[in-house]
mmCIF file of C-alpha atoms in Angstrom:
data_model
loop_
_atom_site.group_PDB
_atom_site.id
_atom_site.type_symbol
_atom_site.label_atom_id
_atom_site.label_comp_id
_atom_site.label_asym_id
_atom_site.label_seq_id
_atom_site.Cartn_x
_atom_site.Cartn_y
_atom_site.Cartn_z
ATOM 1 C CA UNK A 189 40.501 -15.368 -12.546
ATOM 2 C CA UNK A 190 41.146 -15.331 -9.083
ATOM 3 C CA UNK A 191 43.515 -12.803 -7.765
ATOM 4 C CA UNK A 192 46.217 -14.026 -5.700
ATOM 5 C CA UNK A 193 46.863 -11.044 -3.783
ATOM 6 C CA UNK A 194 43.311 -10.746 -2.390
ATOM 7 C CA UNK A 195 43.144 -12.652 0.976
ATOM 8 C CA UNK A 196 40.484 -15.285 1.395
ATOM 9 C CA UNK A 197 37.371 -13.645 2.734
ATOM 10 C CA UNK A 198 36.677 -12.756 6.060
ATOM 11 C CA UNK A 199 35.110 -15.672 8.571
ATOM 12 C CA UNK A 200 31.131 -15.817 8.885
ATOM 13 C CA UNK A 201 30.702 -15.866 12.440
ATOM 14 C CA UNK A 202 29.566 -14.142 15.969
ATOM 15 C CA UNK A 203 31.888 -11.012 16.056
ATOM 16 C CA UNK A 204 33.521 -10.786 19.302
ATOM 17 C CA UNK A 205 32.710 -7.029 19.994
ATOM 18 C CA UNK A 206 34.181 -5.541 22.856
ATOM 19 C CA UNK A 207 32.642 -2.216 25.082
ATOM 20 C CA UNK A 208 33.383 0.818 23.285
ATOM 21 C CA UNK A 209 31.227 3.522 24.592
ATOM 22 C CA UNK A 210 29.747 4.040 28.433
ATOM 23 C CA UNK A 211 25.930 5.403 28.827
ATOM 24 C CA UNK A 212 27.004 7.530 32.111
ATOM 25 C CA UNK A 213 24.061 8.708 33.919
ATOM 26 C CA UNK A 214 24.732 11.133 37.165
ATOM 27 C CA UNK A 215 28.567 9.487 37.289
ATOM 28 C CA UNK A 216 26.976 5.856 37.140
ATOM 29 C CA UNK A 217 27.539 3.500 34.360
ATOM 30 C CA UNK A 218 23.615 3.000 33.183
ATOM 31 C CA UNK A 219 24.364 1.348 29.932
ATOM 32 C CA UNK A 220 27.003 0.097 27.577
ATOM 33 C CA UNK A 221 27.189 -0.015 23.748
ATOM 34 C CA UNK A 222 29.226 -2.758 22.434
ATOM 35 C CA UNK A 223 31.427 -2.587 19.159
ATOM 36 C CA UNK A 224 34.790 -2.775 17.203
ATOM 37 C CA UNK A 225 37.308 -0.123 16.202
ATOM 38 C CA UNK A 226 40.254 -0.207 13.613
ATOM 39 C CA UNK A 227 42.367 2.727 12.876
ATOM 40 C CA UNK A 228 45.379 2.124 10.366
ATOM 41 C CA UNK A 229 48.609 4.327 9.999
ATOM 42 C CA UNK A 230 49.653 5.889 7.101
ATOM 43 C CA UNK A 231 51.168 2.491 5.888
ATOM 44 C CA UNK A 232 48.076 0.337 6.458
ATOM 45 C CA UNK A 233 49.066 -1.085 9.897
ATOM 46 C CA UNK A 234 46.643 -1.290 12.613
ATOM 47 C CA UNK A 235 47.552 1.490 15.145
ATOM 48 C CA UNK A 236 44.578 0.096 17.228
ATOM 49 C CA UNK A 237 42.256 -2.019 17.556
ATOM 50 C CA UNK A 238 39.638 -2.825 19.521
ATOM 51 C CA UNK A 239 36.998 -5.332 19.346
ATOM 52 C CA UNK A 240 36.548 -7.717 16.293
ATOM 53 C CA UNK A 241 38.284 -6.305 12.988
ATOM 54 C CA UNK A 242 38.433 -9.243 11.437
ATOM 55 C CA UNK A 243 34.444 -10.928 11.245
ATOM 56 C CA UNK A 244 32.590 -10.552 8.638
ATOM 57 C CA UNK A 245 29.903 -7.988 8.556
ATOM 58 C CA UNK A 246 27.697 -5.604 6.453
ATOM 59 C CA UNK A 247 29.343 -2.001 6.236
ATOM 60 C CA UNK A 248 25.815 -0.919 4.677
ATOM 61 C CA UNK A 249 26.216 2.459 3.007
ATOM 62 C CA UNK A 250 29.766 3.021 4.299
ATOM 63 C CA UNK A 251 30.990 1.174 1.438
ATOM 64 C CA UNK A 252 29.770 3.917 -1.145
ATOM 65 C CA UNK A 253 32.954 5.526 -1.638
ATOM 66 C CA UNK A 254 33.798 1.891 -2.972
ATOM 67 C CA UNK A 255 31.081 1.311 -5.034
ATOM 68 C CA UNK A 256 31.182 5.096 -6.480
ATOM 69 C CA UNK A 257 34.348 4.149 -7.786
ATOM 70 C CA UNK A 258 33.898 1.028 -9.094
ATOM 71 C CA UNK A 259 31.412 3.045 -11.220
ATOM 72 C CA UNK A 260 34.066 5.852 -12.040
ATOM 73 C CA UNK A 261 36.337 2.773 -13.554
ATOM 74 C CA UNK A 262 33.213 1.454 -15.480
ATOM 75 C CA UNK A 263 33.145 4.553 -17.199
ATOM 76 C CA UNK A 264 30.765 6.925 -15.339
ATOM 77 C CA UNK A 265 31.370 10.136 -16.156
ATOM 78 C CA UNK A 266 30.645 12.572 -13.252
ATOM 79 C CA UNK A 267 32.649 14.771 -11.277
ATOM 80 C CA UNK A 268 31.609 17.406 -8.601
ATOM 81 C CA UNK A 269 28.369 17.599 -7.146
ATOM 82 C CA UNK A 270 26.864 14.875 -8.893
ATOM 83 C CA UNK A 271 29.360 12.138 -8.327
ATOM 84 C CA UNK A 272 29.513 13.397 -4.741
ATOM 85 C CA UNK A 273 25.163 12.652 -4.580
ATOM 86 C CA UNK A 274 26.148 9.164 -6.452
ATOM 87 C CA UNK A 275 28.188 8.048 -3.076
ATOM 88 C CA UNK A 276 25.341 9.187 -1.100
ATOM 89 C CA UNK A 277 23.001 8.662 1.915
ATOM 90 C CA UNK A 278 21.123 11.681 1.284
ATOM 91 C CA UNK A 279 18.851 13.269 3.113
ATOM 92 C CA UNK A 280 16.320 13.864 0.781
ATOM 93 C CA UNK A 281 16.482 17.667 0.319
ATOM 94 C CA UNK A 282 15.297 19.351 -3.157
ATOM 95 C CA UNK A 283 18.626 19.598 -3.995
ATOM 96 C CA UNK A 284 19.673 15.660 -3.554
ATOM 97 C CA UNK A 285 16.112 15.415 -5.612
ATOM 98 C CA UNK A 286 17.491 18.194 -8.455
ATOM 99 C CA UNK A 287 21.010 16.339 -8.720
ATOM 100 C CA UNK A 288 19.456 12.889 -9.190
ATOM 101 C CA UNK A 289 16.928 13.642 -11.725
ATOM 102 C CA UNK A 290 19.870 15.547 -13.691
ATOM 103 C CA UNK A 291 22.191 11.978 -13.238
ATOM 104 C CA UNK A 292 18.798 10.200 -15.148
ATOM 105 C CA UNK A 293 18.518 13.229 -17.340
ATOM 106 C CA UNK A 294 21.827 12.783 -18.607
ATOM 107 C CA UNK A 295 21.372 9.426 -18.697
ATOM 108 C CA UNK A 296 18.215 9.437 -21.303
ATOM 109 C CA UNK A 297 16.432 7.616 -18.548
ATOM 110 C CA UNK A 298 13.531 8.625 -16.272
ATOM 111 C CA UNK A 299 12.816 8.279 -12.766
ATOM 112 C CA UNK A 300 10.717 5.249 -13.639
ATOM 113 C CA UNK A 301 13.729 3.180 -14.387
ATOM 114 C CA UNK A 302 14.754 3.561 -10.727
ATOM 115 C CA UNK A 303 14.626 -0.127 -8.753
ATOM 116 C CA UNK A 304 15.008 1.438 -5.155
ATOM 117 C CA UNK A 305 12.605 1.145 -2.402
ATOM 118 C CA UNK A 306 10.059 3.968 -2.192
ATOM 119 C CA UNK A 307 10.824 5.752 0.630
ATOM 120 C CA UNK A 308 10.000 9.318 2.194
ATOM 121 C CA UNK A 309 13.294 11.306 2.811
ATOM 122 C CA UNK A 310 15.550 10.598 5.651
ATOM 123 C CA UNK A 311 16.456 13.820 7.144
ATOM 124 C CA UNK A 312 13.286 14.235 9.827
ATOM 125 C CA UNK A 313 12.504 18.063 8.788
ATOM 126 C CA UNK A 314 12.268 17.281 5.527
ATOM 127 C CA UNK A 315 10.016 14.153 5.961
ATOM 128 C CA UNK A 316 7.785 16.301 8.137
ATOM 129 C CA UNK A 317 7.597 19.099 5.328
ATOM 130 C CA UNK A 318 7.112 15.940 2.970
ATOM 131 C CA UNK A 319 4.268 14.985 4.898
ATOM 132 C CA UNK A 320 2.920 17.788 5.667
ATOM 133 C CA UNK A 321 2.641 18.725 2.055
ATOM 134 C CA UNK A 322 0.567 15.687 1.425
ATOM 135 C CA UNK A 323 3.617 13.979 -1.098
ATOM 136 C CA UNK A 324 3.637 10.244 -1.103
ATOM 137 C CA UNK A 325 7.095 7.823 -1.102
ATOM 138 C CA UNK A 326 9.003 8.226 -3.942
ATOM 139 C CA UNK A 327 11.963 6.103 -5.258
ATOM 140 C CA UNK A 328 13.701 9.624 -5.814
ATOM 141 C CA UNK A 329 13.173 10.902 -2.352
ATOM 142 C CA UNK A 330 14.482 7.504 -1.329
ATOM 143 C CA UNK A 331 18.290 8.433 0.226
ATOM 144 C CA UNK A 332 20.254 5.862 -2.342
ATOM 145 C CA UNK A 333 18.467 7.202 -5.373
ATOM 146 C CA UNK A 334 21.740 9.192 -6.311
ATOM 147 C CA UNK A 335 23.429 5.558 -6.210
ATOM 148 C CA UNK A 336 20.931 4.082 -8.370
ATOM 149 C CA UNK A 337 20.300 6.928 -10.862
ATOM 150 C CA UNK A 338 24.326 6.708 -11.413
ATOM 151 C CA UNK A 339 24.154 2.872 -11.475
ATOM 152 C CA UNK A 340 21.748 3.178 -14.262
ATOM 153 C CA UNK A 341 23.846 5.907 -16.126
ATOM 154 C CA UNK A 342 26.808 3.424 -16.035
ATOM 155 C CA UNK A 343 24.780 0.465 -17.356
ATOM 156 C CA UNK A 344 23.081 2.597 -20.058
ATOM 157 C CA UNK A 345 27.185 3.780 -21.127
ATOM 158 C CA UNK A 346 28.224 0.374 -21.076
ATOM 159 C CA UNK A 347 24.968 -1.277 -22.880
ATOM 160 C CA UNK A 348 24.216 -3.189 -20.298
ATOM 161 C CA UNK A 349 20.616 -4.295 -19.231
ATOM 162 C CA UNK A 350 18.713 -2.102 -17.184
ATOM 163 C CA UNK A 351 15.725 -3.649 -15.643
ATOM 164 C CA UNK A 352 17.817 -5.835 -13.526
ATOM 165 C CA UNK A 353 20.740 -4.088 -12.707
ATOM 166 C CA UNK A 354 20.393 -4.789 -9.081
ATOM 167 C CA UNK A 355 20.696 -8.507 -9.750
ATOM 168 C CA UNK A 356 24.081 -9.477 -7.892
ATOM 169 C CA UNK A 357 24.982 -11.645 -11.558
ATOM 170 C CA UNK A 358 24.655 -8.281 -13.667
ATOM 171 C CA UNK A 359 27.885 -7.341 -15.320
ATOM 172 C CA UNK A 360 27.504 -3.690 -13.267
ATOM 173 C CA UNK A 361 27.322 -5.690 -10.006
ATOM 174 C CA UNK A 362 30.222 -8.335 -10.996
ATOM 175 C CA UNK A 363 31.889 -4.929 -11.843
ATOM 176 C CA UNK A 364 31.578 -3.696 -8.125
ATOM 177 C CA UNK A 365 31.948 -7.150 -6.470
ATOM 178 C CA UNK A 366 35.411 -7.022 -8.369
ATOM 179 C CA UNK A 367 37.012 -3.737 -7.034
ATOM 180 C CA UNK A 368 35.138 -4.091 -3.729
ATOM 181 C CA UNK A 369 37.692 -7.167 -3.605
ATOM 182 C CA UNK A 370 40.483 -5.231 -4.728
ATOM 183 C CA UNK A 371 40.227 -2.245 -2.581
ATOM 184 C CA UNK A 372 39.690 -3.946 0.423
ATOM 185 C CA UNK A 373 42.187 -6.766 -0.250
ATOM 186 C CA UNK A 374 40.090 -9.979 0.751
ATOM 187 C CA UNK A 375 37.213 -11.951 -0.642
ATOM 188 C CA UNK A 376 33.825 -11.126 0.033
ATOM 189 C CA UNK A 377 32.252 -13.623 2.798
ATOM 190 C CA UNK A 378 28.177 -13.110 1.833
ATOM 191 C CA UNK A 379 26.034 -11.155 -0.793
ATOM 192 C CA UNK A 380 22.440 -9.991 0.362
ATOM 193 C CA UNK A 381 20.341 -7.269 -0.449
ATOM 194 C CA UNK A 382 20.793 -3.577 1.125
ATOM 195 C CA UNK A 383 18.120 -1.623 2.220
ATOM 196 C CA UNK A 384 17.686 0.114 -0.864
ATOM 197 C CA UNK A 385 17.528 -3.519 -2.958
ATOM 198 C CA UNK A 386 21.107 -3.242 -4.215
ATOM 199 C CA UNK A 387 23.708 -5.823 -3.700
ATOM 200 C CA UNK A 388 25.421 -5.617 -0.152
ATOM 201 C CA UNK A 389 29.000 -6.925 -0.076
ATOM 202 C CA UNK A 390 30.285 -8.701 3.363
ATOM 203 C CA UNK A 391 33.376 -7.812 4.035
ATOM 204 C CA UNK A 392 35.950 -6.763 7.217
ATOM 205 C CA UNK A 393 35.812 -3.735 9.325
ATOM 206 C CA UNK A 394 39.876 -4.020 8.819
ATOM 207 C CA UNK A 395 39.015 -4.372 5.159
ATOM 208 C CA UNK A 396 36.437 -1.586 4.795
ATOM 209 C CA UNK A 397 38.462 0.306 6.535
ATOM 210 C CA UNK A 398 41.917 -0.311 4.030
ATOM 211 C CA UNK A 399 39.248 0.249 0.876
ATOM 212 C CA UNK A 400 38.451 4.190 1.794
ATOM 213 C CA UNK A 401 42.447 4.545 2.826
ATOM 214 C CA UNK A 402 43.652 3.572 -0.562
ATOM 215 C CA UNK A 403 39.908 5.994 -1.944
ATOM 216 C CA UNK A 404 41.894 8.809 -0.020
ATOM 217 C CA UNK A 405 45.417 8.040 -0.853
ATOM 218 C CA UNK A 406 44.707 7.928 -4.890
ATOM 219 C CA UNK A 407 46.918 9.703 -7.584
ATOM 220 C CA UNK A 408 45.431 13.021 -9.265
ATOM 221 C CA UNK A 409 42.870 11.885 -11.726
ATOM 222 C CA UNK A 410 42.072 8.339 -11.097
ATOM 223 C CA UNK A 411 38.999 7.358 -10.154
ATOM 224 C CA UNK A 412 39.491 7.070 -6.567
ATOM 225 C CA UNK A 413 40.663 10.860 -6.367
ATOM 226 C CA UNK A 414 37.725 11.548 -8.382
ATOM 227 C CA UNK A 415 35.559 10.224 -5.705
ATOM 228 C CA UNK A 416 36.933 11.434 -2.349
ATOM 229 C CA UNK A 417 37.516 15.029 -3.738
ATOM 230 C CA UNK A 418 33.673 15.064 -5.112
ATOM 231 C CA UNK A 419 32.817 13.949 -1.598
ATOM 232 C CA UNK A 420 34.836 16.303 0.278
ATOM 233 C CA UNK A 421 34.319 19.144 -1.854
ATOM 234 C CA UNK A 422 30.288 18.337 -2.000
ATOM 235 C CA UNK A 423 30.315 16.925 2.008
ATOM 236 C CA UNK A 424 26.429 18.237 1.642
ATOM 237 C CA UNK A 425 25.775 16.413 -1.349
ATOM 238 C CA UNK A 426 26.701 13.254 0.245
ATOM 239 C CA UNK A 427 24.582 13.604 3.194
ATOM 240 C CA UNK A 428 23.182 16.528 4.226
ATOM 241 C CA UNK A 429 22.700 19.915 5.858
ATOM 242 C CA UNK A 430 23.828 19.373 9.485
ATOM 243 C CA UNK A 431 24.787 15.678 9.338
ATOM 244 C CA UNK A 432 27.459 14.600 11.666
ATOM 245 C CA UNK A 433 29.727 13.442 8.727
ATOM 246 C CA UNK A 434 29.279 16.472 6.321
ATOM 247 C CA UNK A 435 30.166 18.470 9.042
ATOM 248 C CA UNK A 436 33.127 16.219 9.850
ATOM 249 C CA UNK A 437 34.848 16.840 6.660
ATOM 250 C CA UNK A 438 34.726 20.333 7.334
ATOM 251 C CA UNK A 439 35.977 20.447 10.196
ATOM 252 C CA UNK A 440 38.822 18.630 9.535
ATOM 253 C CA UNK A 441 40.749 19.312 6.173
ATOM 254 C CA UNK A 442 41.198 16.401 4.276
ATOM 255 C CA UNK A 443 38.709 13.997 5.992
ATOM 256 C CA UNK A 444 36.474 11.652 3.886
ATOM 257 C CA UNK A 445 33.609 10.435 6.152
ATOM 258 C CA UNK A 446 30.936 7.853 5.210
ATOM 259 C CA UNK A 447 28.209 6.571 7.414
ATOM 260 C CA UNK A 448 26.144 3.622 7.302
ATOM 261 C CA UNK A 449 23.315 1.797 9.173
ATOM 262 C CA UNK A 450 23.268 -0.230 11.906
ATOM 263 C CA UNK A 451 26.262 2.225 13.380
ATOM 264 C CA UNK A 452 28.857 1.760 10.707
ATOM 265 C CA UNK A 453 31.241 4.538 10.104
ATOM 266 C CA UNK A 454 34.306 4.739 7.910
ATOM 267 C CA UNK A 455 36.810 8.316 7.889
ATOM 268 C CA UNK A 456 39.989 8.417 6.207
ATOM 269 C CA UNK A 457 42.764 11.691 5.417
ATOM 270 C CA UNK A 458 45.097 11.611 2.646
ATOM 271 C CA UNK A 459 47.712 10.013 4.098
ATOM 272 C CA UNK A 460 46.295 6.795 4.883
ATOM 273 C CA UNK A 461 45.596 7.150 7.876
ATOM 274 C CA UNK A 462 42.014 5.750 8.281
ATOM 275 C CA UNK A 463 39.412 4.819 11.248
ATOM 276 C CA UNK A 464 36.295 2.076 10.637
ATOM 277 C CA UNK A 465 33.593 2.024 13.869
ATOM 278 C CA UNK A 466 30.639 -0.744 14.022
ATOM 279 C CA UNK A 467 28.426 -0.130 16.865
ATOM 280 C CA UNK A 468 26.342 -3.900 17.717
ATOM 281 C CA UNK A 469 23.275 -2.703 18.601
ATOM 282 C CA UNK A 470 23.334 0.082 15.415
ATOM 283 C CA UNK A 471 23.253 3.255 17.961
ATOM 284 C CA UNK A 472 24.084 6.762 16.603
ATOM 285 C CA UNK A 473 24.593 8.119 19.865
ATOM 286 C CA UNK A 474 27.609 5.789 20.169
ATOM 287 C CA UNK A 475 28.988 5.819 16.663
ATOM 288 C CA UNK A 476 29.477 10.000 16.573
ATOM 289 C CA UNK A 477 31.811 10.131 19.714
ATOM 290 C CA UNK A 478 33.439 6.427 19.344
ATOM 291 C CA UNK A 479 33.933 7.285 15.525
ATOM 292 C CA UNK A 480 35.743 11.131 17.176
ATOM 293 C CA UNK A 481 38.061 9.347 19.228
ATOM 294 C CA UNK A 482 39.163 6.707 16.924
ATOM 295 C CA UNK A 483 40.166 9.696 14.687
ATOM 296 C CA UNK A 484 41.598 10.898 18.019
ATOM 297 C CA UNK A 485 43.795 7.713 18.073
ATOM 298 C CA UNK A 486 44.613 8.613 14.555
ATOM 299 C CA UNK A 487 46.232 11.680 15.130
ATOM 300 C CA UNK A 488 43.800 13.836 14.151
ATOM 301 C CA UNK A 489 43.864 17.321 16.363
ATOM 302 C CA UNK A 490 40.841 16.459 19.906
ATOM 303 C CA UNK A 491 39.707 20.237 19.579
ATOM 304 C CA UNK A 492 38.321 19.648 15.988
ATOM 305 C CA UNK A 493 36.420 17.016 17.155
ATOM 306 C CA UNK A 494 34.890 18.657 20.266
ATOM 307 C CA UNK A 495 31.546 19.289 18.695
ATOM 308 C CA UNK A 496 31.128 15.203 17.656
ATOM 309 C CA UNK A 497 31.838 14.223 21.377
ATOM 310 C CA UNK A 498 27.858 13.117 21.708
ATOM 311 C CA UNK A 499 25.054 14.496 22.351
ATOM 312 C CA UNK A 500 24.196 14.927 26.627
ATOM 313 C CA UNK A 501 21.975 12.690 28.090
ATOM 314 C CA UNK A 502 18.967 14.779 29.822
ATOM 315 C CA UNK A 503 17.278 14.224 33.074
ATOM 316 C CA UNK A 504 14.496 16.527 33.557
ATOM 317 C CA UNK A 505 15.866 18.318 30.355
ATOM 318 C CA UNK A 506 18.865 19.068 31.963
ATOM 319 C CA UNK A 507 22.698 17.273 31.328
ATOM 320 C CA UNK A 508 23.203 14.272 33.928
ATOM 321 C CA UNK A 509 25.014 12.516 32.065
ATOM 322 C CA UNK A 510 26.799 11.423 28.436
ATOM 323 C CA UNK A 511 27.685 8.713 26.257
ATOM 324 C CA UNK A 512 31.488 8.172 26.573
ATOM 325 C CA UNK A 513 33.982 6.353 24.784
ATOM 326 C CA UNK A 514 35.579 3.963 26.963
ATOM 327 C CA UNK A 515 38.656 4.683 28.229
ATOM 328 C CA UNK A 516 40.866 1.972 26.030
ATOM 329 C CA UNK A 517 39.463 4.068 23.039
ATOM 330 C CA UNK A 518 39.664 7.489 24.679
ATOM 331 C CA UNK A 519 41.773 7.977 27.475
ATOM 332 C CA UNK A 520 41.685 11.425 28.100
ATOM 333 C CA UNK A 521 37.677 11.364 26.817
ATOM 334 C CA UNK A 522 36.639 13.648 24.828
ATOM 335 C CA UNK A 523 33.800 15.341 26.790
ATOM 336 C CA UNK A 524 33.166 16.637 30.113
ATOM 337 C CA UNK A 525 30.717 13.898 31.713
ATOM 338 C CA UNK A 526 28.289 13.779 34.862
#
């Protein structure tokens, strides 16, 4: 039945992003990254905004925390560690590798049962080790394979049908599709297929970015909690060693972080207060030091944000230059700049 307090979904249409981040070269503007920032108060109200919060879009992996506890209220048992690698991009270390062959241990299932791409693992040291080591693609190495092993532990507990539980009409995916909905308070505008072959949900980057404030802001004990304390406790777990948004959470106390492709981002404390970045053109380089001075604009103290200020741009390997937030988003700017 359809809930009346979800909003109809977000339009389908060309978002109207705005400049959010300068490519200065030698004190010259050589480039410009285009996107849209939210960041909500502690009562849900845009603080600021910037860009186009309200098109529909895909937050790609950013909307694990969502989908981790849509599984939590289907009945999926973890806690810790494992339901931290379960809302994961991982990076493919041994130990993402470890935790997600225990979530299919547990299960009674095998790595077989796994419908993700094959893939080589995403953090660059590892893939060269990989390589290097003569190891093929695996669907385990694969950075969603947490996701899917715990996807496949929920169907298994609920007796659901496994071969096809990445079809967007399995009760698993209907299950996520529903609190997706609910946590973000709208409709979803499109289904397609992620990356990794699972369902991808269209929503809002005001939306997506309301969903992880109410993840933060749970009670003690319900699902939601479970989730962002697994995540913050277990920041490695649902990355890696040295990612931008593992180390994020601990620098700040209290942060939940997700990433996403295509230059998504999604941070929220446990007051409410929340940030949601989407870089056009799916740059990194932008997303780290818009996605610091949105939680800037949040409140959150500049100095423990310093280090995600962006890497310098090089001439001659030497600094000439950075990427900046512009100065709607980041007035005072967060790093020095050629």
């Amino acid at each position: 039945m359809y809930n009346s307090s979800v909003a109809d979904a977000p339009l389908i249409r060309e978002p109207l992003h705005a400049p959010v981040a300068h490519l200065i070269r030698g004190g010259v503007v050589e480039g410009i990254h285009y996107g849209s920032v939210v960041v909500l108060d502690a009562d849900g109200q845009v603080d600021f905004q910037l860009g186009d919060i309200e098109a529909a879009f895909y937050p790609r992996s950013a909307l694990k925390p969502v989908q981790a506890v849509a599984m939590v209220r289907a009945g999926l048992p973890l806690d810790g560690e494992l339901l931290s690698l379960a809302a994961a991009s991982h990076s493919g270390e041994e130990r993402h590798l470890a935790g997600a062959r225990r979530i299919l241990e547990i299960a009674g299932l095998t790595e077989d049962h796994l419908r993700n791409v094959p893939d080589l693992p995403f953090d660059q040291v590892v893939r060269d080790d990989w390589i290097r080591d003569g190891r093929m693609p695996s669907r385990l190495a694969q950075n969603c394979s947490g996701k899917h092993a715990a996807m496949l532990y929920v169907s298994r507990l609920n007796g659901w049908s496994l071969d096809d539980y990445l079809d967007p009409g399995h009760p698993l995916q209907q299950a996520i599709a529903e609190i997706v909905e609910d946590l973000t308070g709208q409709r979803i505008a499109q289904v397609t297929v992620d990356g990794c072959g699972a369902p991808l949900f269209s929503v809002s980057l005001h939306g997506l970015a309301r969903a992880v404030a109410r993840v933060t802001t749970g009670a003690p004990g319900t699902p939601e909690a479970r989730v962002a304390d697994a995540m913050r406790e277990h920041a490695e777990m649902a990355s890696g060693s040295g990612r931008d948004v593992a180390t994020q959470m601990r620098a700040v106390p209290g942060l939940l972080a997700k990433d996403g492709f295509e230059g998504v981002q999604v941070a929220a404390l446990p007051d409410g207060r929340a940030v949601a970045v989407k870089i056009a053109d799916g740059a990194n380089r932008a997303r780290v030091p818009v996605a610091a001075a949105a939680l800037a604009r949040a409140g959150v103290d500049p100095l423990a944000l310093a280090e995600f200020a962006g890497e310098p741009l090089l001439g001659g390997g030497e600094p000439v230059g950075c990427v900046r937030p512009v100065r709607a988003l980041d007035p005072v700017t967060l790093s020095a700049c050629a």
